[in-house]
PDB file of C-alpha atoms in Angstrom:
ATOM      1  CA  MET A  25       3.274 140.187  29.653  1.00 32.00           C
ATOM      2  CA  LYS A  26       0.438 138.179  31.147  1.00 34.00           C
ATOM      3  CA  ARG A  27       1.231 135.181  28.919  1.00 36.00           C
ATOM      4  CA  ALA A  28       4.933 135.289  29.775  1.00 37.00           C
ATOM      5  CA  ALA A  29       4.179 135.456  33.470  1.00 37.00           C
ATOM      6  CA  HIS A  30       1.756 132.556  33.170  1.00 38.00           C
ATOM      7  CA  LEU A  31       4.314 130.390  31.376  1.00 35.00           C
ATOM      8  CA  ALA A  32       6.940 131.202  33.972  1.00 36.00           C
ATOM      9  CA  LEU A  33       4.559 130.236  36.783  1.00 34.00           C
ATOM     10  CA  THR A  34       3.663 126.963  35.077  1.00 37.00           C
ATOM     11  CA  ALA A  35       7.329 126.111  34.625  1.00 36.00           C
ATOM     12  CA  ALA A  36       8.096 126.968  38.233  1.00 35.00           C
ATOM     13  CA  LEU A  37       5.318 124.729  39.504  1.00 34.00           C
ATOM     14  CA  THR A  38       6.771 121.734  37.696  1.00 35.00           C
ATOM     15  CA  GLY A  39      10.424 122.596  38.099  1.00 34.00           C
ATOM     16  CA  GLY A  40      11.331 119.189  39.483  1.00 34.00           C
ATOM     17  CA  ILE A  41      10.041 117.548  36.309  1.00 33.00           C
ATOM     18  CA  LEU A  42      10.499 119.974  33.433  1.00 31.00           C
ATOM     19  CA  SER A  43      13.575 121.357  31.740  1.00 27.00           C
ATOM     20  CA  VAL A  44      12.600 124.916  32.587  1.00 25.00           C
ATOM     21  CA  VAL A  45      13.250 127.752  30.159  1.00 25.00           C
ATOM     22  CA  PRO A  46      14.371 131.112  31.589  1.00 26.00           C
ATOM     23  CA  THR A  47      11.513 133.153  33.035  1.00 28.00           C
ATOM     24  CA  THR A  48      12.208 135.916  30.522  1.00 27.00           C
ATOM     25  CA  SER A  49      11.493 133.625  27.571  1.00 29.00           C
ATOM     26  CA  ALA A  50       8.119 133.777  25.865  1.00 32.00           C
ATOM     27  CA  ALA A  51       8.538 130.201  24.605  1.00 40.00           C
ATOM     28  CA  ALA A  52       6.935 127.346  26.509  1.00 47.00           C
ATOM     29  CA  ALA A  53       9.145 124.686  28.028  1.00 53.00           C
ATOM     30  CA  PRO A  54       9.046 121.350  26.222  1.00 58.00           C
ATOM     31  CA  PRO A  55       6.618 118.923  27.835  1.00 65.00           C
ATOM     32  CA  PRO A  56       8.199 116.271  30.034  1.00 73.00           C
ATOM     33  CA  ALA A  57       8.320 112.718  28.774  1.00 93.00           C
ATOM     34  CA  VAL A  58       5.406 110.777  30.204  1.00 97.00           C
ATOM     35  CA  ALA A  59       5.653 106.995  30.022  1.00 97.00           C
ATOM     36  CA  HIS A  60       2.763 104.541  30.018  1.00 97.00           C
ATOM     37  CA  TYR A  61       2.224 100.872  30.725  1.00 98.00           C
ATOM     38  CA  SER A  62      -0.673  98.540  31.436  1.00 97.00           C
ATOM     39  CA  SER A  63      -1.329  96.946  34.808  1.00 97.00           C
ATOM     40  CA  GLU A  64      -4.197  95.513  36.835  1.00 97.00           C
ATOM     41  CA  ILE A  65      -5.758  96.622  40.117  1.00 97.00           C
ATOM     42  CA  VAL A  66      -7.568  93.568  41.481  1.00 96.00           C
ATOM     43  CA  ASN A  67      -9.523  92.582  38.346  1.00 92.00           C
ATOM     44  CA  ASP A  68      -9.602  96.040  36.760  1.00 94.00           C
ATOM     45  CA  GLY A  69      -7.481  96.590  33.683  1.00 95.00           C
ATOM     46  CA  THR A  70      -5.493  99.747  34.458  1.00 98.00           C
ATOM     47  CA  ASP A  71      -3.497 102.320  32.519  1.00 98.00           C
ATOM     48  CA  VAL A  72      -0.498 103.760  34.372  1.00 98.00           C
ATOM     49  CA  TYR A  73       1.111 107.089  33.405  1.00 98.00           C
ATOM     50  CA  TYR A  74       4.208 108.573  35.031  1.00 98.00           C
ATOM     51  CA  PRO A  75       6.911 111.210  34.338  1.00 96.00           C
ATOM     52  CA  ALA A  76       9.771 109.147  32.960  1.00 93.00           C
ATOM     53  CA  GLY A  77      12.570 111.461  34.076  1.00 84.00           C
ATOM     54  CA  ALA A  78      11.335 112.234  37.581  1.00 84.00           C
ATOM     55  CA  GLN A  79      13.635 111.659  40.524  1.00 86.00           C
ATOM     56  CA  GLY A  80      12.636 110.321  43.932  1.00 92.00           C
ATOM     57  CA  GLU A  81       9.347 108.849  45.053  1.00 97.00           C
ATOM     58  CA  LEU A  82       6.157 109.849  43.263  1.00 98.00           C
ATOM     59  CA  PRO A  83       2.663 110.248  44.738  1.00 98.00           C
ATOM     60  CA  VAL A  84      -0.144 108.308  43.063  1.00 98.00           C
ATOM     61  CA  ALA A  85      -3.316 109.867  41.642  1.00 98.00           C
ATOM     62  CA  LEU A  86      -6.264 107.508  41.200  1.00 98.00           C
ATOM     63  CA  LEU A  87      -8.569 108.620  38.393  1.00 98.00           C
ATOM     64  CA  MET A  88     -12.133 107.440  39.028  1.00 97.00           C
ATOM     65  CA  GLN A  89     -13.877 107.430  35.651  1.00 96.00           C
ATOM     66  CA  GLY A  90     -17.258 108.792  34.707  1.00 95.00           C
ATOM     67  CA  ALA A  91     -20.201 106.426  34.362  1.00 93.00           C
ATOM     68  CA  GLN A  92     -19.892 104.228  31.276  1.00 93.00           C
ATOM     69  CA  VAL A  93     -16.665 105.932  30.155  1.00 95.00           C
ATOM     70  CA  HIS A  94     -13.850 103.543  29.202  1.00 94.00           C
ATOM     71  CA  ARG A  95     -10.457 104.357  30.700  1.00 96.00           C
ATOM     72  CA  MET A  96      -8.914 104.860  27.253  1.00 96.00           C
ATOM     73  CA  HIS A  97     -10.808 108.146  26.907  1.00 97.00           C
ATOM     74  CA  TYR A  98      -8.730 109.759  29.683  1.00 98.00           C
ATOM     75  CA  ALA A  99      -5.315 109.234  28.111  1.00 97.00           C
ATOM     76  CA  ALA A 100      -4.545 112.896  27.355  1.00 98.00           C
ATOM     77  CA  TYR A 101      -5.796 114.154  30.722  1.00 98.00           C
ATOM     78  CA  ALA A 102      -3.918 111.451  32.627  1.00 98.00           C
ATOM     79  CA  ARG A 103      -0.710 112.261  30.748  1.00 98.00           C
ATOM     80  CA  ALA A 104      -1.157 115.959  31.457  1.00 97.00           C
ATOM     81  CA  VAL A 105      -1.561 115.390  35.206  1.00 98.00           C
ATOM     82  CA  ALA A 106       1.338 112.908  35.277  1.00 98.00           C
ATOM     83  CA  ALA A 107       3.602 115.552  33.768  1.00 96.00           C
ATOM     84  CA  TYR A 108       3.303 117.517  37.017  1.00 96.00           C
ATOM     85  CA  GLY A 109       4.915 114.709  38.981  1.00 96.00           C
ATOM     86  CA  PHE A 110       2.251 112.075  39.632  1.00 98.00           C
ATOM     87  CA  VAL A 111       1.783 108.415  38.878  1.00 98.00           C
ATOM     88  CA  VAL A 112      -1.736 108.476  37.422  1.00 98.00           C
ATOM     89  CA  VAL A 113      -3.613 105.179  37.499  1.00 98.00           C
ATOM     90  CA  VAL A 114      -6.828 104.786  35.504  1.00 98.00           C
ATOM     91  CA  PRO A 115      -8.667 101.527  36.211  1.00 97.00           C
ATOM     92  CA  ASN A 116     -11.684 100.222  34.311  1.00 93.00           C
ATOM     93  CA  HIS A 117     -13.940  99.497  37.275  1.00 89.00           C
ATOM     94  CA  LYS A 118     -16.834  97.454  35.906  1.00 84.00           C
ATOM     95  CA  ARG A 119     -19.681  96.412  38.193  1.00 82.00           C
ATOM     96  CA  LEU A 120     -23.443  96.029  38.416  1.00 77.00           C
ATOM     97  CA  VAL A 121     -25.374  99.179  39.344  1.00 81.00           C
ATOM     98  CA  PHE A 122     -29.167  99.152  39.235  1.00 82.00           C
ATOM     99  CA  PHE A 123     -29.242  96.165  36.845  1.00 78.00           C
ATOM    100  CA  ASP A 124     -26.673  97.714  34.510  1.00 75.00           C
ATOM    101  CA  SER A 125     -23.203  96.168  34.272  1.00 77.00           C
ATOM    102  CA  ASP A 126     -20.830  98.857  33.075  1.00 83.00           C
ATOM    103  CA  TYR A 127     -18.034 101.180  34.216  1.00 87.00           C
ATOM    104  CA  TYR A 128     -19.127 102.563  37.582  1.00 88.00           C
ATOM    105  CA  PRO A 129     -16.477 103.566  40.149  1.00 93.00           C
ATOM    106  CA  SER A 130     -16.975 102.640  43.787  1.00 94.00           C
ATOM    107  CA  GLN A 131     -15.549 103.770  47.112  1.00 95.00           C
ATOM    108  CA  LYS A 132     -13.524 100.589  47.503  1.00 95.00           C
ATOM    109  CA  MET A 133     -11.206 101.714  44.702  1.00 95.00           C
ATOM    110  CA  PRO A 134      -8.857 103.867  46.852  1.00 97.00           C
ATOM    111  CA  ALA A 135      -8.108 100.947  49.196  1.00 97.00           C
ATOM    112  CA  GLN A 136      -7.490  98.707  46.201  1.00 97.00           C
ATOM    113  CA  ALA A 137      -5.164 101.315  44.690  1.00 98.00           C
ATOM    114  CA  ILE A 138      -3.212 101.556  47.957  1.00 98.00           C
ATOM    115  CA  ASP A 139      -2.652  97.786  47.909  1.00 98.00           C
ATOM    116  CA  TRP A 140      -1.518  98.046  44.280  1.00 98.00           C
ATOM    117  CA  MET A 141       0.912 100.838  45.191  1.00 98.00           C
ATOM    118  CA  ALA A 142       2.667  98.690  47.783  1.00 98.00           C
ATOM    119  CA  ALA A 143       2.812  95.646  45.519  1.00 98.00           C
ATOM    120  CA  GLU A 144       3.987  97.584  42.463  1.00 98.00           C
ATOM    121  CA  ASN A 145       6.656  99.416  44.429  1.00 98.00           C
ATOM    122  CA  ALA A 146       8.032  96.080  45.652  1.00 98.00           C
ATOM    123  CA  THR A 147       7.979  94.339  42.261  1.00 98.00           C
ATOM    124  CA  ALA A 148      11.470  94.412  40.787  1.00 97.00           C
ATOM    125  CA  SER A 149      10.228  94.089  37.206  1.00 97.00           C
ATOM    126  CA  SER A 150       7.881  97.085  37.486  1.00 97.00           C
ATOM    127  CA  PRO A 151       8.913 100.354  35.803  1.00 96.00           C
ATOM    128  CA  LEU A 152       8.005 102.005  39.119  1.00 97.00           C
ATOM    129  CA  ALA A 153       9.858  99.652  41.468  1.00 97.00           C
ATOM    130  CA  GLY A 154      11.069 101.682  44.434  1.00 96.00           C
ATOM    131  CA  ARG A 155       9.683 104.927  42.949  1.00 97.00           C
ATOM    132  CA  ILE A 156       6.188 105.099  44.504  1.00 98.00           C
ATOM    133  CA  ASP A 157       5.368 107.103  47.620  1.00 98.00           C
ATOM    134  CA  THR A 158       3.240 104.377  49.173  1.00 98.00           C
ATOM    135  CA  ASP A 159       1.946 106.721  51.898  1.00 98.00           C
ATOM    136  CA  THR A 160       0.327 109.185  49.493  1.00 98.00           C
ATOM    137  CA  LEU A 161      -2.748 108.769  47.300  1.00 98.00           C
ATOM    138  CA  VAL A 162      -4.772 111.613  45.805  1.00 98.00           C
ATOM    139  CA  LEU A 163      -8.038 111.318  43.905  1.00 98.00           C
ATOM    140  CA  LEU A 164      -9.117 112.527  40.499  1.00 98.00           C
ATOM    141  CA  GLY A 165     -12.746 112.018  39.604  1.00 98.00           C
ATOM    142  CA  HIS A 166     -15.123 112.638  36.735  1.00 98.00           C
ATOM    143  CA  SER A 167     -18.904 112.845  37.150  1.00 97.00           C
ATOM    144  CA  PHE A 168     -20.063 109.541  38.734  1.00 93.00           C
ATOM    145  CA  GLY A 169     -16.468 108.820  39.759  1.00 96.00           C
ATOM    146  CA  GLY A 170     -16.230 112.273  41.316  1.00 97.00           C
ATOM    147  CA  ALA A 171     -19.423 111.650  43.292  1.00 95.00           C
ATOM    148  CA  ALA A 172     -17.937 108.388  44.574  1.00 96.00           C
ATOM    149  CA  ALA A 173     -14.812 110.319  45.556  1.00 97.00           C
ATOM    150  CA  LEU A 174     -16.943 112.801  47.522  1.00 97.00           C
ATOM    151  CA  GLY A 175     -18.175 109.873  49.584  1.00 96.00           C
ATOM    152  CA  VAL A 176     -14.563 108.914  50.209  1.00 97.00           C
ATOM    153  CA  ALA A 177     -13.730 112.490  51.183  1.00 97.00           C
ATOM    154  CA  GLU A 178     -16.504 112.752  53.770  1.00 96.00           C
ATOM    155  CA  GLU A 179     -16.045 109.173  54.988  1.00 96.00           C
ATOM    156  CA  SER A 180     -19.688 108.328  54.342  1.00 93.00           C
ATOM    157  CA  CYS A 181     -21.358 105.355  52.720  1.00 92.00           C
ATOM    158  CA  GLY A 182     -24.273 105.647  50.334  1.00 88.00           C
ATOM    159  CA  ILE A 183     -25.695 103.601  47.469  1.00 89.00           C
ATOM    160  CA  PRO A 184     -24.681 103.284  44.641  1.00 91.00           C
ATOM    161  CA  PHE A 185     -21.145 104.435  45.430  1.00 91.00           C
ATOM    162  CA  CYS A 186     -20.707 102.376  48.599  1.00 91.00           C
ATOM    163  CA  THR A 187     -22.548  99.135  49.294  1.00 86.00           C
ATOM    164  CA  THR A 188     -21.211  98.196  52.743  1.00 85.00           C
ATOM    165  CA  LEU A 189     -22.492  99.148  56.191  1.00 84.00           C
ATOM    166  CA  GLY A 190     -19.883 101.852  56.679  1.00 89.00           C
ATOM    167  CA  TYR A 191     -16.790 103.410  55.193  1.00 93.00           C
ATOM    168  CA  SER A 192     -13.383 104.362  56.615  1.00 95.00           C
ATOM    169  CA  LEU A 193     -11.193 106.906  54.853  1.00 97.00           C
ATOM    170  CA  PRO A 194      -7.731 105.404  54.287  1.00 97.00           C
ATOM    171  CA  ASP A 195      -4.941 107.413  55.919  1.00 98.00           C
ATOM    172  CA  GLU A 196      -3.060 107.485  52.608  1.00 98.00           C
ATOM    173  CA  VAL A 197      -5.768 109.528  50.849  1.00 98.00           C
ATOM    174  CA  LYS A 198      -4.722 113.180  51.108  1.00 98.00           C
ATOM    175  CA  ALA A 199      -6.859 115.273  48.719  1.00 98.00           C
ATOM    176  CA  ALA A 200      -9.269 115.159  45.769  1.00 98.00           C
ATOM    177  CA  SER A 201      -9.804 117.108  42.537  1.00 98.00           C
ATOM    178  CA  LEU A 202     -13.114 116.327  40.853  1.00 98.00           C
ATOM    179  CA  PHE A 203     -14.378 117.381  37.401  1.00 98.00           C
ATOM    180  CA  GLY A 204     -18.052 117.772  36.511  1.00 98.00           C
ATOM    181  CA  THR A 205     -19.062 116.688  39.994  1.00 98.00           C
ATOM    182  CA  ASN A 206     -21.717 117.620  42.537  1.00 96.00           C
ATOM    183  CA  ASN A 207     -23.631 115.892  45.324  1.00 95.00           C
ATOM    184  CA  LYS A 208     -27.149 116.889  44.290  1.00 93.00           C
ATOM    185  CA  SER A 209     -29.528 114.021  45.004  1.00 87.00           C
ATOM    186  CA  PRO A 210     -31.533 113.038  41.905  1.00 80.00           C
ATOM    187  CA  LEU A 211     -34.344 111.881  44.208  1.00 73.00           C
ATOM    188  CA  LEU A 212     -34.470 114.796  46.645  1.00 78.00           C
ATOM    189  CA  GLY A 213     -33.306 117.506  44.258  1.00 79.00           C
ATOM    190  CA  SER A 214     -31.019 119.022  46.888  1.00 85.00           C
ATOM    191  CA  SER A 215     -27.426 118.840  48.146  1.00 92.00           C
ATOM    192  CA  ALA A 216     -26.580 117.708  51.657  1.00 94.00           C
ATOM    193  CA  SER A 217     -23.802 119.169  53.795  1.00 96.00           C
ATOM    194  CA  MET A 218     -20.491 117.340  53.447  1.00 97.00           C
ATOM    195  CA  ASP A 219     -18.135 116.970  56.396  1.00 97.00           C
ATOM    196  CA  ASN A 220     -15.122 116.460  54.143  1.00 97.00           C
ATOM    197  CA  GLN A 221     -12.072 115.061  55.909  1.00 98.00           C
ATOM    198  CA  ILE A 222      -9.630 115.959  53.122  1.00 98.00           C
ATOM    199  CA  PRO A 223      -9.197 119.021  50.871  1.00 98.00           C
ATOM    200  CA  VAL A 224     -11.548 118.999  47.876  1.00 98.00           C
ATOM    201  CA  GLN A 225     -11.381 120.904  44.599  1.00 98.00           C
ATOM    202  CA  LEU A 226     -14.312 121.026  42.174  1.00 98.00           C
ATOM    203  CA  VAL A 227     -13.380 121.758  38.548  1.00 98.00           C
ATOM    204  CA  GLN A 228     -16.504 122.739  36.663  1.00 98.00           C
ATOM    205  CA  GLY A 229     -17.083 123.522  32.998  1.00 98.00           C
ATOM    206  CA  THR A 230     -19.221 126.614  32.541  1.00 98.00           C
ATOM    207  CA  VAL A 231     -21.250 125.042  29.706  1.00 98.00           C
ATOM    208  CA  ASP A 232     -21.683 121.598  31.280  1.00 98.00           C
ATOM    209  CA  GLY A 233     -25.141 120.380  30.279  1.00 98.00           C
ATOM    210  CA  VAL A 234     -25.066 117.189  32.371  1.00 97.00           C
ATOM    211  CA  ALA A 235     -23.662 118.203  35.766  1.00 97.00           C
ATOM    212  CA  LEU A 236     -24.964 121.742  35.862  1.00 98.00           C
ATOM    213  CA  PRO A 237     -22.691 124.593  37.004  1.00 98.00           C
ATOM    214  CA  ALA A 238     -25.288 125.789  39.533  1.00 97.00           C
ATOM    215  CA  ASP A 239     -25.237 122.395  41.223  1.00 97.00           C
ATOM    216  CA  ALA A 240     -21.446 122.491  41.527  1.00 98.00           C
ATOM    217  CA  GLU A 241     -21.680 125.940  43.096  1.00 98.00           C
ATOM    218  CA  THR A 242     -24.167 124.640  45.653  1.00 97.00           C
ATOM    219  CA  SER A 243     -22.021 121.589  46.399  1.00 98.00           C
ATOM    220  CA  TYR A 244     -19.009 123.832  46.923  1.00 98.00           C
ATOM    221  CA  THR A 245     -20.906 125.727  49.627  1.00 98.00           C
ATOM    222  CA  LYS A 246     -21.912 122.401  51.227  1.00 98.00           C
ATOM    223  CA  LEU A 247     -18.277 121.363  51.770  1.00 98.00           C
ATOM    224  CA  GLU A 248     -17.887 122.163  55.451  1.00 98.00           C
ATOM    225  CA  ASN A 249     -14.110 122.143  55.743  1.00 97.00           C
ATOM    226  CA  GLY A 250     -11.196 123.744  53.960  1.00 95.00           C
ATOM    227  CA  PRO A 251      -9.054 123.781  52.087  1.00 98.00           C
ATOM    228  CA  LYS A 252     -11.618 123.730  49.319  1.00 98.00           C
ATOM    229  CA  GLN A 253     -11.767 125.312  45.893  1.00 98.00           C
ATOM    230  CA  ILE A 254     -14.001 125.614  42.844  1.00 98.00           C
ATOM    231  CA  VAL A 255     -12.415 126.272  39.450  1.00 98.00           C
ATOM    232  CA  ARG A 256     -14.773 127.334  36.674  1.00 98.00           C
ATOM    233  CA  VAL A 257     -13.331 126.447  33.256  1.00 98.00           C
ATOM    234  CA  ALA A 258     -14.780 128.827  30.662  1.00 98.00           C
ATOM    235  CA  GLY A 259     -16.264 126.986  27.681  1.00 98.00           C
ATOM    236  CA  ALA A 260     -15.793 123.433  28.990  1.00 98.00           C
ATOM    237  CA  ASN A 261     -18.707 121.010  29.028  1.00 98.00           C
ATOM    238  CA  HIS A 262     -19.177 117.659  30.779  1.00 98.00           C
ATOM    239  CA  TYR A 263     -16.575 115.914  28.637  1.00 98.00           C
ATOM    240  CA  GLY A 264     -13.905 118.583  28.862  1.00 98.00           C
ATOM    241  CA  ILE A 265     -11.329 116.095  30.208  1.00 98.00           C
ATOM    242  CA  THR A 266     -11.961 113.158  27.885  1.00 98.00           C
ATOM    243  CA  ASP A 267      -9.981 112.718  24.676  1.00 98.00           C
ATOM    244  CA  THR A 268     -13.071 113.351  22.553  1.00 97.00           C
ATOM    245  CA  GLN A 269     -16.489 114.829  23.046  1.00 98.00           C
ATOM    246  CA  ASN A 270     -19.279 112.425  24.017  1.00 97.00           C
ATOM    247  CA  PRO A 271     -17.162 109.256  24.182  1.00 96.00           C
ATOM    248  CA  ALA A 272     -18.830 106.090  22.934  1.00 93.00           C
ATOM    249  CA  GLY A 273     -20.957 104.338  25.543  1.00 90.00           C
ATOM    250  CA  ALA A 274     -21.517 107.371  27.767  1.00 94.00           C
ATOM    251  CA  ASP A 275     -24.596 109.579  27.972  1.00 94.00           C
ATOM    252  CA  PRO A 276     -23.890 112.544  25.666  1.00 97.00           C
ATOM    253  CA  ASP A 277     -23.777 116.212  26.619  1.00 98.00           C
ATOM    254  CA  ALA A 278     -25.944 118.191  24.207  1.00 97.00           C
ATOM    255  CA  SER A 279     -24.250 121.416  25.288  1.00 98.00           C
ATOM    256  CA  VAL A 280     -21.609 122.305  22.703  1.00 97.00           C
ATOM    257  CA  GLN A 281     -18.089 123.003  23.977  1.00 98.00           C
ATOM    258  CA  PRO A 282     -16.822 126.156  22.199  1.00 98.00           C
ATOM    259  CA  ILE A 283     -13.177 125.723  23.271  1.00 98.00           C
ATOM    260  CA  SER A 284     -10.885 123.022  21.951  1.00 98.00           C
ATOM    261  CA  GLN A 285     -10.525 119.676  23.672  1.00 98.00           C
ATOM    262  CA  ALA A 286      -6.800 120.314  24.069  1.00 97.00           C
ATOM    263  CA  ALA A 287      -7.497 123.611  25.852  1.00 98.00           C
ATOM    264  CA  SER A 288     -10.050 122.185  28.280  1.00 98.00           C
ATOM    265  CA  ILE A 289      -7.800 119.224  29.095  1.00 98.00           C
ATOM    266  CA  ALA A 290      -4.712 121.375  29.650  1.00 97.00           C
ATOM    267  CA  THR A 291      -6.527 123.891  31.850  1.00 98.00           C
ATOM    268  CA  SER A 292      -8.343 121.284  33.919  1.00 98.00           C
ATOM    269  CA  ALA A 293      -5.213 119.162  34.372  1.00 98.00           C
ATOM    270  CA  ARG A 294      -3.117 122.173  35.376  1.00 98.00           C
ATOM    271  CA  TRP A 295      -5.527 123.242  38.098  1.00 98.00           C
ATOM    272  CA  ALA A 296      -6.094 119.698  39.344  1.00 98.00           C
ATOM    273  CA  ALA A 297      -2.390 118.892  39.523  1.00 98.00           C
ATOM    274  CA  THR A 298      -1.363 122.155  41.162  1.00 98.00           C
ATOM    275  CA  PHE A 299      -4.157 121.961  43.751  1.00 98.00           C
ATOM    276  CA  LEU A 300      -3.134 118.423  44.657  1.00 98.00           C
ATOM    277  CA  LYS A 301       0.543 119.394  44.809  1.00 98.00           C
ATOM    278  CA  ALA A 302      -0.376 122.291  47.091  1.00 98.00           C
ATOM    279  CA  GLN A 303      -2.103 119.930  49.507  1.00 98.00           C
ATOM    280  CA  LEU A 304       1.041 117.782  49.552  1.00 98.00           C
ATOM    281  CA  GLY A 305       3.160 120.715  50.698  1.00 98.00           C
ATOM    282  CA  ASP A 306       4.415 122.291  47.458  1.00 97.00           C
ATOM    283  CA  GLY A 307       4.741 125.999  48.208  1.00 97.00           C
ATOM    284  CA  ALA A 308       4.953 127.156  44.588  1.00 97.00           C
ATOM    285  CA  ALA A 309       1.793 125.218  43.748  1.00 97.00           C
ATOM    286  CA  ALA A 310      -0.005 126.734  46.734  1.00 98.00           C
ATOM    287  CA  ASP A 311       0.998 130.215  45.629  1.00 97.00           C
ATOM    288  CA  TYR A 312      -0.407 129.529  42.157  1.00 97.00           C
ATOM    289  CA  VAL A 313      -3.739 127.990  43.149  1.00 97.00           C
ATOM    290  CA  TYR A 314      -4.480 130.446  45.959  1.00 97.00           C
ATOM    291  CA  SER A 315      -2.784 133.681  44.933  1.00 97.00           C
ATOM    292  CA  THR A 316      -1.567 134.166  41.363  1.00 97.00           C
ATOM    293  CA  GLY A 317      -3.166 131.542  39.119  1.00 97.00           C
ATOM    294  CA  ASP A 318      -6.626 133.053  38.779  1.00 97.00           C
ATOM    295  CA  ALA A 319      -5.244 136.340  37.472  1.00 96.00           C
ATOM    296  CA  ALA A 320      -2.669 134.609  35.267  1.00 95.00           C
ATOM    297  CA  ASP A 321      -5.121 132.206  33.637  1.00 97.00           C
ATOM    298  CA  PRO A 322      -7.789 133.895  31.488  1.00 96.00           C
ATOM    299  CA  GLY A 323      -9.625 130.594  31.059  1.00 96.00           C
ATOM    300  CA  VAL A 324     -10.819 130.266  34.649  1.00 98.00           C
ATOM    301  CA  THR A 325     -12.404 131.985  37.602  1.00 98.00           C
ATOM    302  CA  VAL A 326     -11.596 130.572  41.020  1.00 98.00           C
ATOM    303  CA  THR A 327     -13.043 130.682  44.543  1.00 98.00           C
ATOM    304  CA  SER A 328     -11.121 129.184  47.448  1.00 98.00           C
ATOM    305  CA  THR A 329     -11.322 128.677  51.186  1.00 97.00           C
ATOM    306  CA  ARG A 330      -8.108 127.713  52.980  1.00 93.00           C
TER     307      ARG A 330
END
């Protein structure tokens, strides 16, 4: 009964995208077709994923990668989030940080993505011409990219995520869902209070050996404003949203993930997408993330403040 109810809730949350099976069926609905093409945001090679059969304008989700993690390693996660009704863009943002030139997201990426949204929407040859909600950008982040997104969320500027004298949160940025992320200072060993200007969700693997669960819990308490949420994914480690464990080029997580990669990706993407949809006014998504989802999903425990 619990599984059937969970499947019905998942189908209801994505009803505008999926061909939904009756709520009495124990069979899962077929996944929506997610299309992909390559683009460029400024000088960053970018993968773009979107639900091919969706109607109307689609919000954009910018995925800010983990340190030294190539964008190709997020293909499954990006497709999973896109299936819920988002255009997911995954740039390779390469820059110099502390004498190392590699993939390191920065706080200028949301503004660059907003410019791309307007240009892509107006380009007749684009698969997304006229289909982008140019007023709405949400953030997905992993590790270093999630920390950069926290700076965006609280409209603050700090090295190495922001290298200008100040930072202004773009009006188009509405919410953030961040995996394996905290704001613990490696120098001070503590987390500062965050005056977040947008809703923030932290999705944290319980066996993460890089970004420790205790640090995510502390960072959650340091978020001063709601809505906010922490989702603890049982058995996921630091690379629970990448296509493979310990992707080449990135610092490995020695903590073994006991659940499958497919399970950690599906769970993390579901909670990220539904939280973001809830912040954009989707009532069914809000009901799931705040009321029914925790009980329906045996793979998570959730704490929220609205």
